[in-house]
Amino acid sequence: MPSPTPARRSRRALLRVTATAAVAASLLAVPLPGASAAPSTGAVIAEVYGGGGNSGATLKNDFIELGNPSGAAFGLAGYSVQYLPGSPSASSQWGVTPLTGSVAPGGRYLIAEAAGTGGTAALPAADATGTLALSATSGTVALVTGTAALTCKTAADCAADPRIVDLVGFGTAVVREGSGPAAGASNSASVARGAALADTDDNAADFTAGDPTPTNSKGETTGGGTTPGGGDGGTTPPVPGALRIHDIQGTTRVSPKVGQTVTNVPGIVTGVRAYGTKGFWIQDPNPDNDPATSEGVFVYTSSAPTVQVGDSVLVTAKVSEYYPNSSGGSQSITELTGPKTTVLSSGNPVPAPVVLNGANIPAAYAPDAAGGSIDNLPLDPAKYALDFYESLEGMNVQVADVPVVQATDKYNELWVDARPADPRTGRGGAVYLGYDQPNSGRIMVQSLPPLTEVPFPVANVGDELTGTTAGPLDYNQFGGYTIAANTLGTVRDNGLRREVADRALPSELSIATYNVENLDPSDGPAKFAELAQAVVTNLRSPDIIALEEIQDNNGAVNDGTVDASLTVKTFTDAIKAAGGPSYDWRSIDPVDGKDGGEPGGNIRQVFLFNPDRVSFTDIPGGSSTTAVDVTGTGKCTALTASPGRIAPNDEAWNSSRKPLVGQFSFHNKPVFVIANHFNSKGGDQGIDSRFQAPTRSSEVQRVKQATLEQAFVAKLEAADPDARIVSLGDFNDYQFSPALQTLTKDGVLRDLVNDLPANERYSYVYQGNSQVLDHILVSDAFKRQHVRYDVVHINSEFAAQASDHDPQVVRVKP
């Protein structure tokens, strides 16, 4: 499965940064005309307004506003902002306003410039003051290192001046960055970057025209910071506007007001996120009578909010729909962006949370749009769980005394299930039994306060999150609907223990599969020791182990290395140190970069085997690109190469691991073992996708892979109907999937997970669902009464885990 994104600023924040970088990269790949300072990593010009005091203007002064999208303060001592007319003549000169102080991380810095004769509203208290008389419609503003006036008067000359940190040309300015100047500036309109302050060095793309929104370093948006206004620079009285939150949210997933600026929207602050995706939630304490319309909404500020829970506020902002993972089909989040906020009072009670439980969460998960988008379908919260959650988006919600169905992870998240009717595993998880049974009560829980204030609970599957867990209902691209918890319950430890497999009898051959999650020497002794202890203690030192995700000797270093002998030796040494046998091993190095996985890692399958119990039949001829075949018949049936790979040059295995086949001998009887690692589910639309039913695009390749392997197994069985075959590994798919149905077609193999009780069918936990990705399949030569099979639960249900997969072991009498 795809690995979660590493840093925890907030996954939504990471995606915003990634998206901005991607846009910048795509634009910068094409040579653009105009001046071009390098995209700024510190302060940028956030807004320019030259209509102050002109006819029709409300503000009395022109202004230039700086912003700092970075995580560190940007010192301005020795810097200046400078202005040049849009069509400079030979005598035109740059005007200069020196700067002092700094721009805080995520903050703003306001420079007041010349006043006109009109206007009625003053700027907020300025951080710097100059006398530049900007044109309302055309000109160029630059942020400059130094206070000496610039001399360039063409885009090319300015692009070559290293003193220019950032530059914006607007109107018909000759000097500008990119394909054209920013458009739309006037007596009543400024040009401004979006809330994320994206800088792609293209003024036309980065800036849009709109109402002037001067903001100083204190976050004040009104004259002198002393007269509360309506959130738009003091021009609107501090009274609620015409629209309420439920009007903005509407009765579908997409706001009917998207793209519009809404004025003085009232609400009570119910949650504040001062890290990651910075902003706050507001909720209307006076709801309408429509259960489909949410009364809550997220206000995206980009910098740390100054409001507090319980503040009664008015927000003027632009309505937007944010898709945390648009390529993966995520739900959208209705947001208010670029906000100007007025606090009317503090200490107000927050609206009572909606309690999520079996009484209100529908069993049906999502409406069916035949693979199309459900964005514009009317919400039916009484019928579909996804509609129910969407109808509560941004609202204060609560769960109480709920089971934990996915353990706390390294991002300080866990999953609970608020619907008791969802089927449970024998150990307390939510078992995933079919595409039509997604367990609709699953909810992720994250902590809203910084963890320095409220430590996040550490829980395993089967524990209970007791008491009240409450906060705004958010949406996370890596998990769906999420409680951003202001209040966290406490964990009741229900004593989950790691399982230990039964011992194999001397007459039994024990074979295991274990995905060891990108193992390489850089993981360090602790991980090797933990994995080794599991092999010895929990798996009882199987005779044969098929390992998946063994990386080359230097792991993710992408230097052409493919040899994994050091990785394997480090592991086998650790097993021996843990009291296990001296395993021998076989594998085939992949072609560099051709088998998918982490770039540079060259993951592959490896056979470990205990030579005191089983022997490996070495047959020369196997290579990374040579296809293994079957030779002989009856008891003389053999592989043409051992180890070998099944159809390694077929397009079904593009960027994916090729099955590794080995011929073993146990009690003088041949046993054919196939180690698998089919392609991952990367690129599939999630079960909570806005596209319903979701497309499982990766499934196509796994079916092709299963078809090739099924044909190979059928050929082995045609040569010897009594061939003892074990196919095992990480198939990255469910027991009910088309891929596994293909692999077991015509009865050539049977999937042993189906022999377990339904509540024991899982080896992996994802988004709160305990599900099957790993399998052991056997041929009918192994009689049912001679097969003992276990999924050994030691990782997937635990907060502390050596791998994200549980191993499996089968004990057979050949």
Tab-separated table of C-alpha atoms in Angstrom, residues 322-628:
chain	number	residue	atom	x	y	z
A	322	TYR	CA	-10.582	22.455	-1.576
A	323	TYR	CA	-9.851	18.916	-2.781
A	324	PRO	CA	-7.083	17.475	-0.571
A	325	ASN	CA	-6.355	14.777	-3.151
A	326	SER	CA	-8.011	15.669	-6.421
A	327	SER	CA	-6.243	12.924	-8.400
A	328	GLY	CA	-7.440	10.302	-5.926
A	329	GLY	CA	-11.022	11.506	-6.024
A	330	SER	CA	-11.219	12.850	-2.476
A	331	GLN	CA	-14.246	14.655	-1.153
A	332	SER	CA	-14.011	18.439	-1.241
A	333	ILE	CA	-13.949	20.737	1.755
A	334	THR	CA	-15.967	23.938	1.574
A	335	GLU	CA	-13.735	26.695	2.931
A	336	LEU	CA	-13.681	30.425	3.456
A	337	THR	CA	-10.317	31.697	2.175
A	338	GLY	CA	-8.471	34.999	2.426
A	339	PRO	CA	-10.615	35.932	5.426
A	340	LYS	CA	-11.050	39.238	7.205
A	341	THR	CA	-12.421	38.515	10.641
A	342	THR	CA	-14.131	40.696	13.220
A	343	VAL	CA	-14.446	39.443	16.803
A	344	LEU	CA	-17.698	40.641	18.346
A	345	SER	CA	-17.392	38.943	21.738
A	346	SER	CA	-15.528	36.140	23.498
A	347	GLY	CA	-16.303	33.333	25.903
A	348	ASN	CA	-19.500	32.226	24.227
A	349	PRO	CA	-20.684	28.613	24.576
A	350	VAL	CA	-19.965	26.529	21.485
A	351	PRO	CA	-22.863	24.746	19.798
A	352	ALA	CA	-23.560	21.332	21.295
A	353	PRO	CA	-21.886	18.521	19.350
A	354	VAL	CA	-23.814	16.061	17.202
A	355	VAL	CA	-23.289	12.625	18.723
A	356	LEU	CA	-22.197	10.064	16.113
A	357	ASN	CA	-23.531	6.599	16.868
A	358	GLY	CA	-25.454	3.661	15.519
A	359	ALA	CA	-28.718	5.555	15.722
A	360	ASN	CA	-27.781	8.127	13.075
A	361	ILE	CA	-24.971	6.641	10.926
A	362	PRO	CA	-26.567	4.843	7.966
A	363	ALA	CA	-25.403	1.353	7.030
A	364	ALA	CA	-25.293	2.227	3.315
A	365	TYR	CA	-22.074	4.054	2.565
A	366	ALA	CA	-22.471	6.135	-0.591
A	367	PRO	CA	-24.889	6.821	-3.449
A	368	ASP	CA	-24.047	5.161	-6.757
A	369	ALA	CA	-23.326	7.475	-9.682
A	370	ALA	CA	-22.122	4.713	-12.032
A	371	GLY	CA	-18.532	5.842	-11.531
A	372	GLY	CA	-19.320	9.529	-11.886
A	373	SER	CA	-19.011	12.331	-9.373
A	374	ILE	CA	-21.498	12.624	-6.527
A	375	ASP	CA	-20.485	16.251	-5.917
A	376	ASN	CA	-23.733	17.708	-7.180
A	377	LEU	CA	-26.153	15.030	-6.020
A	378	PRO	CA	-28.551	16.212	-3.303
A	379	LEU	CA	-27.352	14.963	0.069
A	380	ASP	CA	-29.423	12.243	1.706
A	381	PRO	CA	-27.939	12.040	5.217
A	382	ALA	CA	-30.548	9.577	6.452
A	383	LYS	CA	-29.643	7.054	3.731
A	384	TYR	CA	-25.902	7.268	3.057
A	385	ALA	CA	-23.022	7.564	5.535
A	386	LEU	CA	-20.908	9.760	3.242
A	387	ASP	CA	-23.852	12.124	2.852
A	388	PHE	CA	-24.401	12.095	6.606
A	389	TYR	CA	-20.789	13.067	7.292
A	390	GLU	CA	-20.848	15.713	4.563
A	391	SER	CA	-23.990	17.237	6.086
A	392	LEU	CA	-21.941	17.717	9.291
A	393	GLU	CA	-18.759	19.005	7.603
A	394	GLY	CA	-17.106	21.580	9.863
A	395	MET	CA	-19.644	21.080	12.664
A	396	ASN	CA	-18.936	20.143	16.239
A	397	VAL	CA	-19.359	16.350	16.578
A	398	GLN	CA	-18.760	13.786	19.299
A	399	VAL	CA	-18.153	10.092	19.865
A	400	ALA	CA	-18.262	8.430	23.268
A	401	ASP	CA	-16.991	5.070	24.537
A	402	VAL	CA	-16.063	3.782	21.082
A	403	PRO	CA	-13.853	0.845	20.062
A	404	VAL	CA	-10.475	1.551	18.482
A	405	VAL	CA	-10.329	-0.163	15.078
A	406	GLN	CA	-6.926	1.120	13.937
A	407	ALA	CA	-4.020	1.722	16.269
A	408	THR	CA	-2.366	5.074	16.894
A	409	ASP	CA	0.099	5.763	14.083
A	410	LYS	CA	3.240	7.869	13.837
A	411	TYR	CA	1.157	10.872	12.758
A	412	ASN	CA	-0.849	10.740	16.006
A	413	GLU	CA	-4.024	9.466	14.430
A	414	LEU	CA	-6.256	6.558	15.287
A	415	TRP	CA	-9.558	5.179	14.029
A	416	VAL	CA	-12.697	4.363	15.937
A	417	ASP	CA	-15.972	2.825	14.818
A	418	ALA	CA	-19.076	4.626	16.056
A	419	ARG	CA	-21.549	2.131	14.588
A	420	PRO	CA	-21.850	-1.009	16.731
A	421	ALA	CA	-23.518	-2.955	13.910
A	422	ASP	CA	-20.352	-2.933	11.788
A	423	PRO	CA	-18.869	-6.470	11.814
A	424	ARG	CA	-15.973	-7.002	14.209
A	425	THR	CA	-12.892	-9.167	14.090
A	426	GLY	CA	-12.302	-11.568	16.932
A	427	ARG	CA	-9.812	-9.060	18.343
A	428	GLY	CA	-11.968	-5.925	18.093
A	429	GLY	CA	-11.279	-4.478	14.656
A	430	ALA	CA	-13.751	-3.687	11.877
A	431	VAL	CA	-13.468	-6.568	9.408
A	432	TYR	CA	-13.761	-5.744	5.705
A	433	LEU	CA	-15.774	-8.464	4.004
A	434	GLY	CA	-16.664	-7.005	0.614
A	435	TYR	CA	-16.747	-3.962	-1.614
A	436	ASP	CA	-20.348	-3.437	-0.515
A	437	GLN	CA	-19.462	-3.607	3.193
A	438	PRO	CA	-17.105	-0.682	3.875
A	439	ASN	CA	-18.029	-0.343	7.596
A	440	SER	CA	-19.741	3.021	7.555
A	441	GLY	CA	-19.080	3.910	11.190
A	442	ARG	CA	-15.299	4.296	10.819
A	443	ILE	CA	-14.022	7.752	11.838
A	444	MET	CA	-10.451	8.999	12.148
A	445	VAL	CA	-9.469	10.962	15.253
A	446	GLN	CA	-6.736	13.606	15.276
A	447	SER	CA	-5.717	16.021	18.012
A	448	LEU	CA	-6.495	19.685	17.438
A	449	PRO	CA	-4.422	21.200	20.286
A	450	PRO	CA	-0.633	20.915	19.925
A	451	LEU	CA	0.617	17.641	21.389
A	452	THR	CA	2.738	19.608	23.858
A	453	GLU	CA	-0.538	20.622	25.500
A	454	VAL	CA	-2.577	17.432	25.143
A	455	PRO	CA	-0.632	14.181	24.534
A	456	PHE	CA	-2.342	11.996	21.962
A	457	PRO	CA	-3.573	8.662	23.300
A	458	VAL	CA	-1.633	5.551	22.323
A	459	ALA	CA	-4.071	2.753	21.576
A	460	ASN	CA	-4.150	-0.662	19.930
A	461	VAL	CA	-7.019	-2.250	18.047
A	462	GLY	CA	-9.551	-3.590	20.531
A	463	ASP	CA	-8.903	-0.866	23.077
A	464	GLU	CA	-11.719	1.536	23.895
A	465	LEU	CA	-11.613	5.323	23.644
A	466	THR	CA	-13.687	6.062	26.707
A	467	GLY	CA	-15.421	9.262	27.662
A	468	THR	CA	-16.006	12.070	25.191
A	469	THR	CA	-13.993	12.814	22.082
A	470	ALA	CA	-15.314	15.928	20.367
A	471	GLY	CA	-14.392	18.618	17.874
A	472	PRO	CA	-15.096	19.857	14.341
A	473	LEU	CA	-15.639	17.247	11.641
A	474	ASP	CA	-12.790	17.626	9.161
A	475	TYR	CA	-11.749	15.645	6.080
A	476	ASN	CA	-8.313	14.143	5.551
A	477	GLN	CA	-6.939	13.006	2.193
A	478	PHE	CA	-5.302	9.990	3.862
A	479	GLY	CA	-8.336	8.816	5.731
A	480	GLY	CA	-11.641	10.508	5.022
A	481	TYR	CA	-13.828	12.179	7.618
A	482	THR	CA	-11.936	13.054	10.773
A	483	ILE	CA	-12.726	14.469	14.183
A	484	ALA	CA	-10.305	17.334	14.833
A	485	ALA	CA	-10.607	16.764	18.542
A	486	ASN	CA	-10.594	19.605	21.057
A	487	THR	CA	-11.497	17.029	23.692
A	488	LEU	CA	-9.899	13.586	23.696
A	489	GLY	CA	-11.152	10.549	25.521
A	490	THR	CA	-8.897	8.225	27.453
A	491	VAL	CA	-7.770	4.762	26.410
A	492	ARG	CA	-8.999	1.674	28.184
A	493	ASP	CA	-6.392	-0.996	27.482
A	494	ASN	CA	-8.147	-4.232	26.637
A	495	GLY	CA	-4.924	-6.187	26.744
A	496	LEU	CA	-4.343	-7.071	23.104
A	497	ARG	CA	-1.417	-9.484	22.818
A	498	ARG	CA	0.702	-10.534	19.878
A	499	GLU	CA	-0.152	-13.988	18.626
A	500	VAL	CA	2.174	-16.976	18.582
A	501	ALA	CA	1.751	-19.698	15.952
A	502	ASP	CA	1.330	-23.335	16.869
A	503	ARG	CA	4.455	-25.477	16.606
A	504	ALA	CA	4.860	-27.533	13.482
A	505	LEU	CA	5.071	-31.268	13.948
A	506	PRO	CA	8.297	-32.959	12.779
A	507	SER	CA	6.311	-34.445	9.909
A	508	GLU	CA	4.992	-31.051	8.820
A	509	LEU	CA	6.654	-28.582	6.475
A	510	SER	CA	6.073	-25.038	7.757
A	511	ILE	CA	6.069	-22.215	5.205
A	512	ALA	CA	5.543	-18.524	6.027
A	513	THR	CA	5.191	-15.218	4.224
A	514	TYR	CA	6.240	-11.897	5.722
A	515	ASN	CA	6.295	-8.418	4.167
A	516	VAL	CA	9.129	-6.757	6.092
A	517	GLU	CA	8.400	-3.232	4.804
A	518	ASN	CA	11.357	-1.932	2.805
A	519	LEU	CA	14.031	-3.619	4.863
A	520	ASP	CA	17.645	-2.562	4.313
A	521	PRO	CA	20.735	-2.148	6.522
A	522	SER	CA	20.055	1.536	7.160
A	523	ASP	CA	16.971	0.569	9.193
A	524	GLY	CA	19.312	-0.206	12.063
A	525	PRO	CA	19.743	-3.129	14.476
A	526	ALA	CA	16.493	-2.549	16.383
A	527	LYS	CA	14.231	-3.224	13.415
A	528	PHE	CA	16.208	-6.275	12.353
A	529	ALA	CA	16.113	-7.608	15.900
A	530	GLU	CA	12.356	-7.073	16.214
A	531	LEU	CA	11.633	-8.775	12.900
A	532	ALA	CA	13.991	-11.617	13.788
A	533	GLN	CA	12.378	-12.155	17.180
A	534	ALA	CA	8.993	-12.415	15.447
A	535	VAL	CA	10.365	-15.109	13.131
A	536	VAL	CA	11.756	-17.124	16.011
A	537	THR	CA	9.108	-16.587	18.691
A	538	ASN	CA	5.838	-15.767	16.932
A	539	LEU	CA	6.297	-17.815	13.744
A	540	ARG	CA	8.225	-20.649	15.444
A	541	SER	CA	11.136	-20.508	12.951
A	542	PRO	CA	9.376	-21.793	9.811
A	543	ASP	CA	11.212	-24.145	7.477
A	544	ILE	CA	10.727	-21.765	4.539
A	545	ILE	CA	9.979	-18.036	4.649
A	546	ALA	CA	9.010	-15.962	1.622
A	547	LEU	CA	10.036	-12.386	2.367
A	548	GLU	CA	8.642	-9.381	0.529
A	549	GLU	CA	10.168	-5.892	0.351
A	550	ILE	CA	13.793	-6.825	0.852
A	551	GLN	CA	15.697	-3.799	-0.456
A	552	ASP	CA	19.186	-3.693	-1.922
A	553	ASN	CA	22.250	-3.134	0.226
A	554	ASN	CA	21.971	0.662	0.375
A	555	GLY	CA	18.200	0.951	0.437
A	556	ALA	CA	16.718	4.022	-1.189
A	557	VAL	CA	20.065	5.368	-2.429
A	558	ASN	CA	19.464	5.434	-6.173
A	559	ASP	CA	22.942	4.613	-7.479
A	560	GLY	CA	22.370	1.449	-9.512
A	561	THR	CA	23.022	-1.005	-6.674
A	562	VAL	CA	20.799	-4.107	-6.922
A	563	ASP	CA	22.656	-6.651	-4.742
A	564	ALA	CA	20.824	-7.426	-1.491
A	565	SER	CA	23.263	-9.889	0.064
A	566	LEU	CA	24.131	-7.541	2.953
A	567	THR	CA	20.456	-6.929	3.721
A	568	VAL	CA	19.730	-10.647	3.816
A	569	LYS	CA	22.858	-11.499	5.824
A	570	THR	CA	22.019	-8.823	8.390
A	571	PHE	CA	18.576	-10.367	8.768
A	572	THR	CA	19.686	-13.999	8.935
A	573	ASP	CA	22.371	-13.059	11.463
A	574	ALA	CA	19.701	-11.338	13.574
A	575	ILE	CA	17.518	-14.461	13.426
A	576	LYS	CA	20.381	-16.628	14.575
A	577	ALA	CA	21.150	-14.164	17.391
A	578	ALA	CA	17.494	-14.437	18.468
A	579	GLY	CA	17.875	-18.201	18.837
A	580	GLY	CA	16.703	-19.224	15.398
A	581	PRO	CA	18.256	-21.516	12.813
A	582	SER	CA	21.038	-20.633	10.393
A	583	TYR	CA	18.882	-19.871	7.392
A	584	ASP	CA	20.227	-20.214	3.869
A	585	TRP	CA	18.607	-18.125	1.131
A	586	ARG	CA	17.880	-17.768	-2.575
A	587	SER	CA	16.697	-14.843	-4.679
A	588	ILE	CA	17.198	-13.110	-8.018
A	589	ASP	CA	18.339	-9.494	-8.217
A	590	PRO	CA	15.904	-7.334	-10.223
A	591	VAL	CA	16.915	-5.036	-13.054
A	592	ASP	CA	17.653	-1.649	-11.502
A	593	GLY	CA	14.510	0.464	-11.194
A	594	LYS	CA	12.201	-2.021	-12.943
A	595	ASP	CA	10.297	-3.597	-10.064
A	596	GLY	CA	8.592	-0.593	-8.507
A	597	GLY	CA	8.663	0.271	-4.838
A	598	GLU	CA	10.728	3.008	-3.258
A	599	PRO	CA	13.019	4.598	-5.887
A	600	GLY	CA	16.515	3.169	-5.540
A	601	GLY	CA	15.352	0.425	-3.176
A	602	ASN	CA	14.944	-2.366	-5.748
A	603	ILE	CA	12.641	-4.437	-3.548
A	604	ARG	CA	12.394	-8.143	-4.272
A	605	GLN	CA	11.180	-11.421	-2.784
A	606	VAL	CA	13.657	-13.683	-1.014
A	607	PHE	CA	13.399	-17.302	0.125
A	608	LEU	CA	14.901	-18.150	3.497
A	609	PHE	CA	15.091	-21.845	4.317
A	610	ASN	CA	16.407	-23.986	7.134
A	611	PRO	CA	18.845	-26.469	5.509
A	612	ASP	CA	18.512	-28.783	8.509
A	613	ARG	CA	14.846	-29.314	7.622
A	614	VAL	CA	14.464	-28.705	3.889
A	615	SER	CA	16.752	-28.574	0.878
A	616	PHE	CA	16.687	-26.219	-2.081
A	617	THR	CA	16.940	-27.734	-5.543
A	618	ASP	CA	19.322	-25.448	-7.417
A	619	ILE	CA	18.728	-25.491	-11.164
A	620	PRO	CA	20.882	-23.021	-13.151
A	621	GLY	CA	19.473	-20.648	-15.740
A	622	GLY	CA	17.351	-18.287	-13.684
A	623	SER	CA	17.862	-14.538	-14.162
A	624	SER	CA	15.966	-11.290	-13.805
A	625	THR	CA	14.828	-11.464	-17.437
A	626	THR	CA	14.646	-15.208	-18.113
A	627	ALA	CA	11.241	-16.867	-17.823
A	628	VAL	CA	11.029	-20.062	-15.795
